Amino acid sequence: MAKIVVVTSGKGGVGKTTTSAAFASGLAMRGYRTAVIDFDVGLRNLDLVMGCERRVVYDFINVIQGEARLQQALIRDRMLDKLFILPTSQTRDKEALTAEGVARVMDELHGEFDYVICDSPAGIETGALRALYHADEAIVVTNPEVSSVRDSDRILGILAARSRRAEEGKEPVREHLLLTRYAPRRVQGGEMLSLDDVKELLRIPLLGVIPESETILQASNQGIPAIHMKGSEVATAYEDVVARFLGEEKPLRFVQPEKPGFLKRLFGG
Amino acid sequence: MSFLDYFLGTRRKSASVAKDRLKLILAHERSDGTPDFLPALQEELLAVIGKYIPVDKDQISVNMERRGDYEVLELNVLFPDQH
């Protein structure tokens, strides 16, 4: 019986795909059979971020339309043998994601995996709605920035009203806040919303904070999920996120600025 | 913010401006969905109250707002002087 987790945000470019790749990898590193699905039909990118773009033969839409079996479309990860990627179509449009088709694929994945991670597209249209519909839990990826916080709040409203759990009157989707691109020095300087500000505004439990870092670009350049960038702050932060998700206690890291040198303190930086 | 900025007082804390703006807009947007029925509610209340006391349409107002965790429905009726 798989647990279904949607990675969503409303706003684009906040780190949904980066997070989906890292989080799914982290679960597989812990030994869980994990599938990660790209719901961004027409703007496929999870395959690139996970470095399997040249191994895509069949995709999610082929499976929905009965042109391929699920087993043919799932791509085994290069690094982790418990991790599978279900890429989406680059050529069709979002209408191909039929409610029944998605339900059928989810049903089939349910028996095979421990976790199914749904990488949502930006926006609040078909792709995003289908991605969140089956979710048991939601990771709401948010940047400490006004438009991202507002869009996250909107997505929280949609999770509460339009998910399957909401429609069937079941226990609501469990929501987690993941704050990404966090720059503690800018927070200290009063130029960036703090972690406490965002928590207070969105009123959902915090799963973790990913610091702003060059490592993310280095990882996506090479098609390596950021959690594999050993020793980096970002990888450590994602490992902590996975641990907290699994119920372990982990204190927050990388939320305080590093102590600046004397000259920097005097003149700013 | 550097030591010099502190003395010159040149930088305004934009994060707190952001927070205040978000607080207002989120409170407003979260209450969305409820206001659609307010005009109808106002009409019906006017009809009921009008059966007993003559009131004008502009003497009755219905508002809904969020205060902390509560939604407050506020009804104001201004009665004519003779009553």
Coordinates of C-alpha atoms in Angstrom, one line a residue:
Chain A
M1 CA 0.0 0.0 0.0
A2 CA 1.7 3.1 -1.2
K3 CA 1.5 6.5 0.4
I4 CA 0.9 9.2 -2.2
V5 CA 2.8 12.5 -1.7
V6 CA 2.3 15.5 -4.0
V7 CA 5.0 18.1 -4.3
T8 CA 3.2 21.3 -5.1
S9 CA 3.4 25.1 -4.9
G10 CA 1.2 27.0 -7.2
K11 CA 4.1 29.2 -8.3
G12 CA 6.7 28.1 -10.8
G13 CA 10.4 28.0 -10.3
V14 CA 10.4 27.5 -6.6
G15 CA 12.0 24.1 -6.6
K16 CA 9.2 21.5 -7.0
T17 CA 11.1 19.3 -9.4
T18 CA 14.4 19.6 -7.5
T19 CA 12.6 18.7 -4.4
S20 CA 10.7 15.8 -6.0
A21 CA 13.9 14.3 -7.3
A22 CA 15.8 14.8 -4.0
F23 CA 13.0 13.6 -1.8
A24 CA 12.2 10.5 -3.9
S25 CA 15.9 9.6 -4.0
G26 CA 16.1 10.1 -0.2
L27 CA 13.2 7.7 0.4
A28 CA 14.8 5.1 -1.9
M29 CA 18.1 5.5 -0.1
R30 CA 16.3 4.6 3.1
G31 CA 15.2 1.4 1.4
Y32 CA 11.6 2.3 0.4
R33 CA 10.3 1.3 -3.0
T34 CA 9.6 4.7 -4.5
A35 CA 8.1 6.0 -7.7
V36 CA 8.3 9.6 -8.8
I37 CA 5.8 10.9 -11.5
D38 CA 6.1 14.0 -13.7
F39 CA 2.7 15.6 -14.0
D40 CA 3.9 18.6 -16.1
V41 CA 2.6 17.4 -19.5
G42 CA 4.3 19.3 -22.3
L43 CA 7.0 20.7 -20.2
R44 CA 8.8 17.5 -19.1
N45 CA 11.8 18.1 -16.9
L46 CA 12.0 15.6 -14.1
D47 CA 13.8 13.2 -16.5
L48 CA 16.5 15.9 -17.0
V49 CA 16.9 16.7 -13.3
M50 CA 17.2 12.9 -12.6
G51 CA 19.6 12.3 -15.5
C52 CA 17.4 9.7 -17.4
E53 CA 16.3 11.8 -20.3
R54 CA 17.9 9.6 -22.9
R55 CA 16.2 6.5 -21.5
V56 CA 12.7 7.7 -22.0
V57 CA 10.8 5.4 -24.4
Y58 CA 7.2 5.3 -23.2
D59 CA 5.6 7.8 -20.8
F60 CA 2.8 8.4 -18.4
I61 CA 0.4 9.5 -21.2
N62 CA 1.2 6.4 -23.2
V63 CA 0.2 4.3 -20.2
I64 CA -3.0 6.4 -19.6
Q65 CA -4.0 5.9 -23.2
G66 CA -3.2 2.2 -23.2
E67 CA -0.3 2.4 -25.7
A68 CA 2.2 1.0 -23.2
R69 CA 2.1 -1.0 -20.0
L70 CA 3.2 0.7 -16.7
Q71 CA 6.2 -1.6 -16.4
Q72 CA 7.4 -0.5 -19.8
A73 CA 7.2 3.2 -19.0
L74 CA 8.8 3.1 -15.5
I75 CA 12.6 3.9 -15.7
R76 CA 14.8 2.4 -13.0
D77 CA 17.1 5.1 -11.5
R78 CA 20.8 5.0 -12.3
M79 CA 21.9 5.2 -8.7
L80 CA 19.2 3.6 -6.6
D81 CA 17.5 0.3 -7.5
K82 CA 14.4 1.0 -5.5
L83 CA 13.6 4.2 -7.3
F84 CA 11.6 4.4 -10.5
I85 CA 10.8 7.5 -12.6
L86 CA 7.6 7.8 -14.6
P87 CA 8.3 10.6 -17.1
T88 CA 5.5 12.5 -18.8
S89 CA 4.9 13.4 -22.4
Q90 CA 6.7 16.3 -24.0
T91 CA 4.3 16.6 -27.0
R92 CA 0.7 16.1 -25.8
D93 CA -1.3 18.6 -23.8
K94 CA -2.7 18.5 -20.2
E95 CA -6.1 17.3 -21.3
A96 CA -4.5 13.9 -21.9
L97 CA -4.3 13.5 -18.1
T98 CA -7.8 12.1 -17.7
A99 CA -9.2 11.6 -14.2
E100 CA -9.9 7.9 -14.9
G101 CA -6.5 7.3 -16.5
V102 CA -4.6 8.9 -13.6
A103 CA -6.7 6.9 -11.1
R104 CA -5.9 3.7 -13.0
V105 CA -2.2 4.3 -12.9
M106 CA -2.3 5.3 -9.3
D107 CA -4.1 2.2 -8.5
E108 CA -1.5 0.0 -10.2
L109 CA 1.4 1.9 -8.5
H110 CA -0.4 1.5 -5.1
G111 CA 0.3 -2.2 -5.0
E112 CA 3.9 -2.0 -6.1
F113 CA 5.4 0.8 -4.1
D114 CA 5.8 2.2 -0.6
Y115 CA 5.8 5.8 -1.8
V116 CA 4.5 7.5 -4.9
I117 CA 5.8 11.1 -5.3
C118 CA 3.8 13.3 -7.7
D119 CA 5.7 16.2 -9.1
S120 CA 3.1 18.9 -9.8
P121 CA 3.3 21.5 -12.6
A122 CA 2.9 25.2 -11.6
G123 CA -0.5 26.8 -11.7
I124 CA -3.9 25.5 -10.6
E125 CA -5.1 23.9 -13.8
T126 CA -5.7 20.3 -14.9
G127 CA -2.1 19.1 -14.4
A128 CA -1.8 20.5 -10.9
L129 CA -5.3 19.3 -9.9
R130 CA -4.6 15.8 -11.1
A131 CA -1.3 15.7 -9.3
L132 CA -2.8 16.6 -6.0
Y133 CA -6.1 14.7 -6.3
H134 CA -4.9 11.4 -4.9
A135 CA -2.5 12.8 -2.3
D136 CA -2.3 11.5 1.3
E137 CA 0.3 14.1 2.1
A138 CA 1.4 17.3 0.4
I139 CA 4.8 19.0 0.4
V140 CA 4.1 22.7 -0.3
V141 CA 7.4 24.2 -1.7
T142 CA 7.6 27.9 -0.9
N143 CA 10.2 30.6 -1.4
P144 CA 10.4 33.4 1.3
E145 CA 9.0 35.9 -1.2
V146 CA 5.5 37.4 -1.5
S147 CA 4.2 35.8 -4.7
S148 CA 5.3 32.4 -3.6
V149 CA 3.7 32.6 -0.2
R150 CA 0.4 33.8 -1.7
D151 CA 0.3 31.0 -4.3
S152 CA 1.1 28.4 -1.6
D153 CA -1.8 29.7 0.4
R154 CA -4.0 29.3 -2.7
I155 CA -2.8 25.7 -3.2
L156 CA -3.5 24.9 0.4
G157 CA -7.1 26.1 -0.2
I158 CA -7.3 23.8 -3.2
L159 CA -5.9 20.8 -1.3
A160 CA -8.6 21.3 1.3
A161 CA -11.4 21.6 -1.2
R162 CA -10.6 19.6 -4.3
S163 CA -8.4 16.6 -3.3
R164 CA -9.9 13.1 -3.2
R165 CA -9.7 13.1 0.6
A166 CA -11.8 16.3 0.7
E167 CA -14.3 15.1 -1.8
E168 CA -14.8 11.8 0.0
G169 CA -15.0 13.5 3.4
K170 CA -11.9 11.6 4.7
E171 CA -9.2 12.9 7.0
P172 CA -7.6 15.9 5.2
V173 CA -4.4 15.7 3.2
R174 CA -1.5 16.1 5.6
E175 CA 0.3 19.3 4.7
H176 CA 4.0 20.1 5.1
L177 CA 5.8 23.4 4.5
L178 CA 9.2 23.2 2.7
L179 CA 10.9 26.5 2.6
T180 CA 13.5 26.7 -0.2
R181 CA 16.1 29.2 -1.5
Y182 CA 16.4 30.5 2.1
A183 CA 19.2 33.0 2.7
P184 CA 19.7 33.5 6.4
R185 CA 21.9 36.5 6.0
R186 CA 19.2 38.4 4.0
V187 CA 16.7 37.4 6.7
Q188 CA 18.9 38.8 9.4
G189 CA 19.2 42.0 7.3
G190 CA 15.5 42.3 7.2
E191 CA 15.3 41.9 3.4
M192 CA 13.8 38.5 3.3
L193 CA 10.8 36.9 5.0
S194 CA 11.9 34.8 7.9
L195 CA 11.1 31.2 8.5
D196 CA 8.8 32.2 11.4
D197 CA 7.1 34.8 9.2
V198 CA 6.2 32.2 6.6
K199 CA 5.1 29.7 9.2
E200 CA 2.9 32.3 10.8
L201 CA 1.4 33.3 7.4
L202 CA 0.7 29.8 6.1
R203 CA -0.1 28.0 9.4
I204 CA 1.1 24.6 8.4
P205 CA 3.9 22.5 10.0
L206 CA 7.4 23.0 8.8
L207 CA 9.1 20.0 7.2
G208 CA 12.4 21.7 6.5
V209 CA 14.4 24.6 5.1
I210 CA 16.7 24.3 2.0
P211 CA 19.3 27.0 1.9
E212 CA 19.9 29.0 -1.3
S213 CA 22.9 27.4 -2.9
E214 CA 25.0 27.0 -6.0
T215 CA 24.9 23.3 -5.5
I216 CA 21.4 23.0 -6.9
L217 CA 22.5 24.3 -10.3
Q218 CA 25.6 22.0 -10.3
A219 CA 23.4 19.1 -9.5
S220 CA 20.8 19.8 -12.2
N221 CA 23.5 20.5 -14.8
Q222 CA 24.7 16.9 -14.3
G223 CA 21.3 15.3 -13.9
I224 CA 22.0 14.3 -10.3
P225 CA 19.4 14.7 -7.6
A226 CA 20.7 17.3 -5.1
I227 CA 20.6 14.8 -2.2
H228 CA 23.5 13.0 -3.8
M229 CA 25.8 16.1 -3.6
K230 CA 27.5 14.6 -0.6
G231 CA 28.8 17.0 2.0
S232 CA 26.8 20.0 0.6
E233 CA 24.4 21.9 2.8
V234 CA 21.6 21.2 0.3
A235 CA 22.1 17.4 0.4
T236 CA 22.2 17.5 4.2
A237 CA 19.1 19.6 4.4
Y238 CA 17.2 17.2 2.1
E239 CA 18.4 14.2 4.1
D240 CA 17.0 16.0 7.2
V241 CA 13.7 16.6 5.3
V242 CA 13.4 12.9 4.5
A243 CA 14.2 11.9 8.1
R244 CA 11.5 14.3 9.5
F245 CA 9.0 13.1 7.0
L246 CA 9.6 9.6 8.3
G247 CA 9.0 10.8 11.9
E248 CA 12.5 11.4 13.2
E249 CA 13.4 14.4 15.2
K250 CA 16.0 16.6 13.5
P251 CA 16.9 20.1 14.6
L252 CA 16.8 22.7 11.8
R253 CA 20.2 23.5 10.2
F254 CA 21.4 26.3 7.9
V255 CA 18.9 28.8 9.2
Q256 CA 21.4 31.1 10.9
P257 CA 23.9 33.2 9.0
E258 CA 27.5 32.2 9.1
K259 CA 29.5 34.6 11.2
P260 CA 30.9 37.3 8.8
G261 CA 34.4 38.5 9.1
F262 CA 35.4 41.9 10.6
L263 CA 35.6 43.8 7.3
K264 CA 32.3 42.4 6.1
R265 CA 30.6 43.5 9.4
L266 CA 31.9 47.0 9.0
F267 CA 31.1 47.6 5.4
G268 CA 28.4 45.1 4.6
G269 CA 28.5 42.5 1.8
Chain B
M1 CA 22.8 45.2 7.1
S2 CA 26.2 46.7 7.8
F3 CA 27.5 48.8 10.6
L4 CA 27.4 51.9 8.3
D5 CA 23.9 51.3 7.2
Y6 CA 22.9 51.2 10.8
F7 CA 24.2 54.7 11.5
L8 CA 23.0 56.1 8.2
G9 CA 19.6 54.5 8.7
T10 CA 19.5 54.0 4.9
R11 CA 17.8 50.7 4.7
R12 CA 14.1 50.1 5.4
K13 CA 13.2 46.6 6.5
S14 CA 11.3 45.4 3.4
A15 CA 10.7 41.9 4.9
S16 CA 8.3 43.3 7.5
V17 CA 6.5 45.3 4.8
A18 CA 6.1 42.0 2.9
K19 CA 4.8 40.3 5.9
D20 CA 2.2 42.9 6.6
R21 CA 1.0 43.0 3.0
L22 CA 0.7 39.2 2.9
K23 CA -1.2 39.1 6.2
L24 CA -3.9 41.4 4.8
I25 CA -4.2 39.8 1.4
L26 CA -4.2 36.2 2.7
A27 CA -6.9 37.1 5.2
H28 CA -9.0 38.6 2.4
E29 CA -8.4 35.7 0.0
R30 CA -9.1 33.0 2.6
S31 CA -12.5 34.5 3.2
D32 CA -13.2 34.3 -0.5
G33 CA -16.1 32.1 -1.5
T34 CA -18.2 33.3 1.5
P35 CA -19.0 36.7 0.2
D36 CA -21.0 35.4 -2.8
F37 CA -24.0 34.7 -0.7
L38 CA -23.9 38.0 1.2
P39 CA -26.0 40.1 -1.3
A40 CA -28.7 37.4 -1.2
L41 CA -28.6 37.2 2.6
Q42 CA -28.9 40.9 2.7
E43 CA -32.0 40.9 0.4
E44 CA -33.7 38.2 2.5
L45 CA -32.9 39.8 5.8
L46 CA -34.3 43.1 4.5
A47 CA -37.5 41.3 3.5
V48 CA -37.9 39.7 6.9
I49 CA -37.1 42.8 8.9
G50 CA -39.3 44.9 6.6
K51 CA -42.3 42.9 7.6
Y52 CA -42.1 44.3 11.1
I53 CA -40.2 47.6 10.8
P54 CA -39.9 49.7 7.7
V55 CA -36.3 49.9 6.7
D56 CA -34.5 51.0 3.5
K57 CA -32.1 48.8 1.6
D58 CA -29.2 51.1 2.4
Q59 CA -30.0 50.9 6.2
I60 CA -29.0 47.3 6.4
S61 CA -25.5 46.0 5.9
V62 CA -24.1 42.5 6.2
N63 CA -20.3 41.8 6.4
M64 CA -18.2 38.9 7.0
E65 CA -14.6 39.0 8.3
R66 CA -12.0 36.8 9.8
R67 CA -10.6 37.5 13.2
G68 CA -7.9 35.1 14.2
D69 CA -9.5 31.6 13.9
Y70 CA -13.1 32.9 13.8
E71 CA -15.3 34.1 11.0
V72 CA -17.5 37.0 12.2
L73 CA -20.8 37.7 10.5
E74 CA -21.7 41.3 11.2
L75 CA -25.2 42.6 10.7
N76 CA -26.0 46.3 11.0
V77 CA -29.6 47.6 10.8
L78 CA -30.2 51.3 11.1
F79 CA -33.8 51.8 12.3
P80 CA -35.7 55.0 11.3
D81 CA -36.0 57.6 14.1
Q82 CA -39.7 57.1 14.9
H83 CA -39.1 53.6 16.3

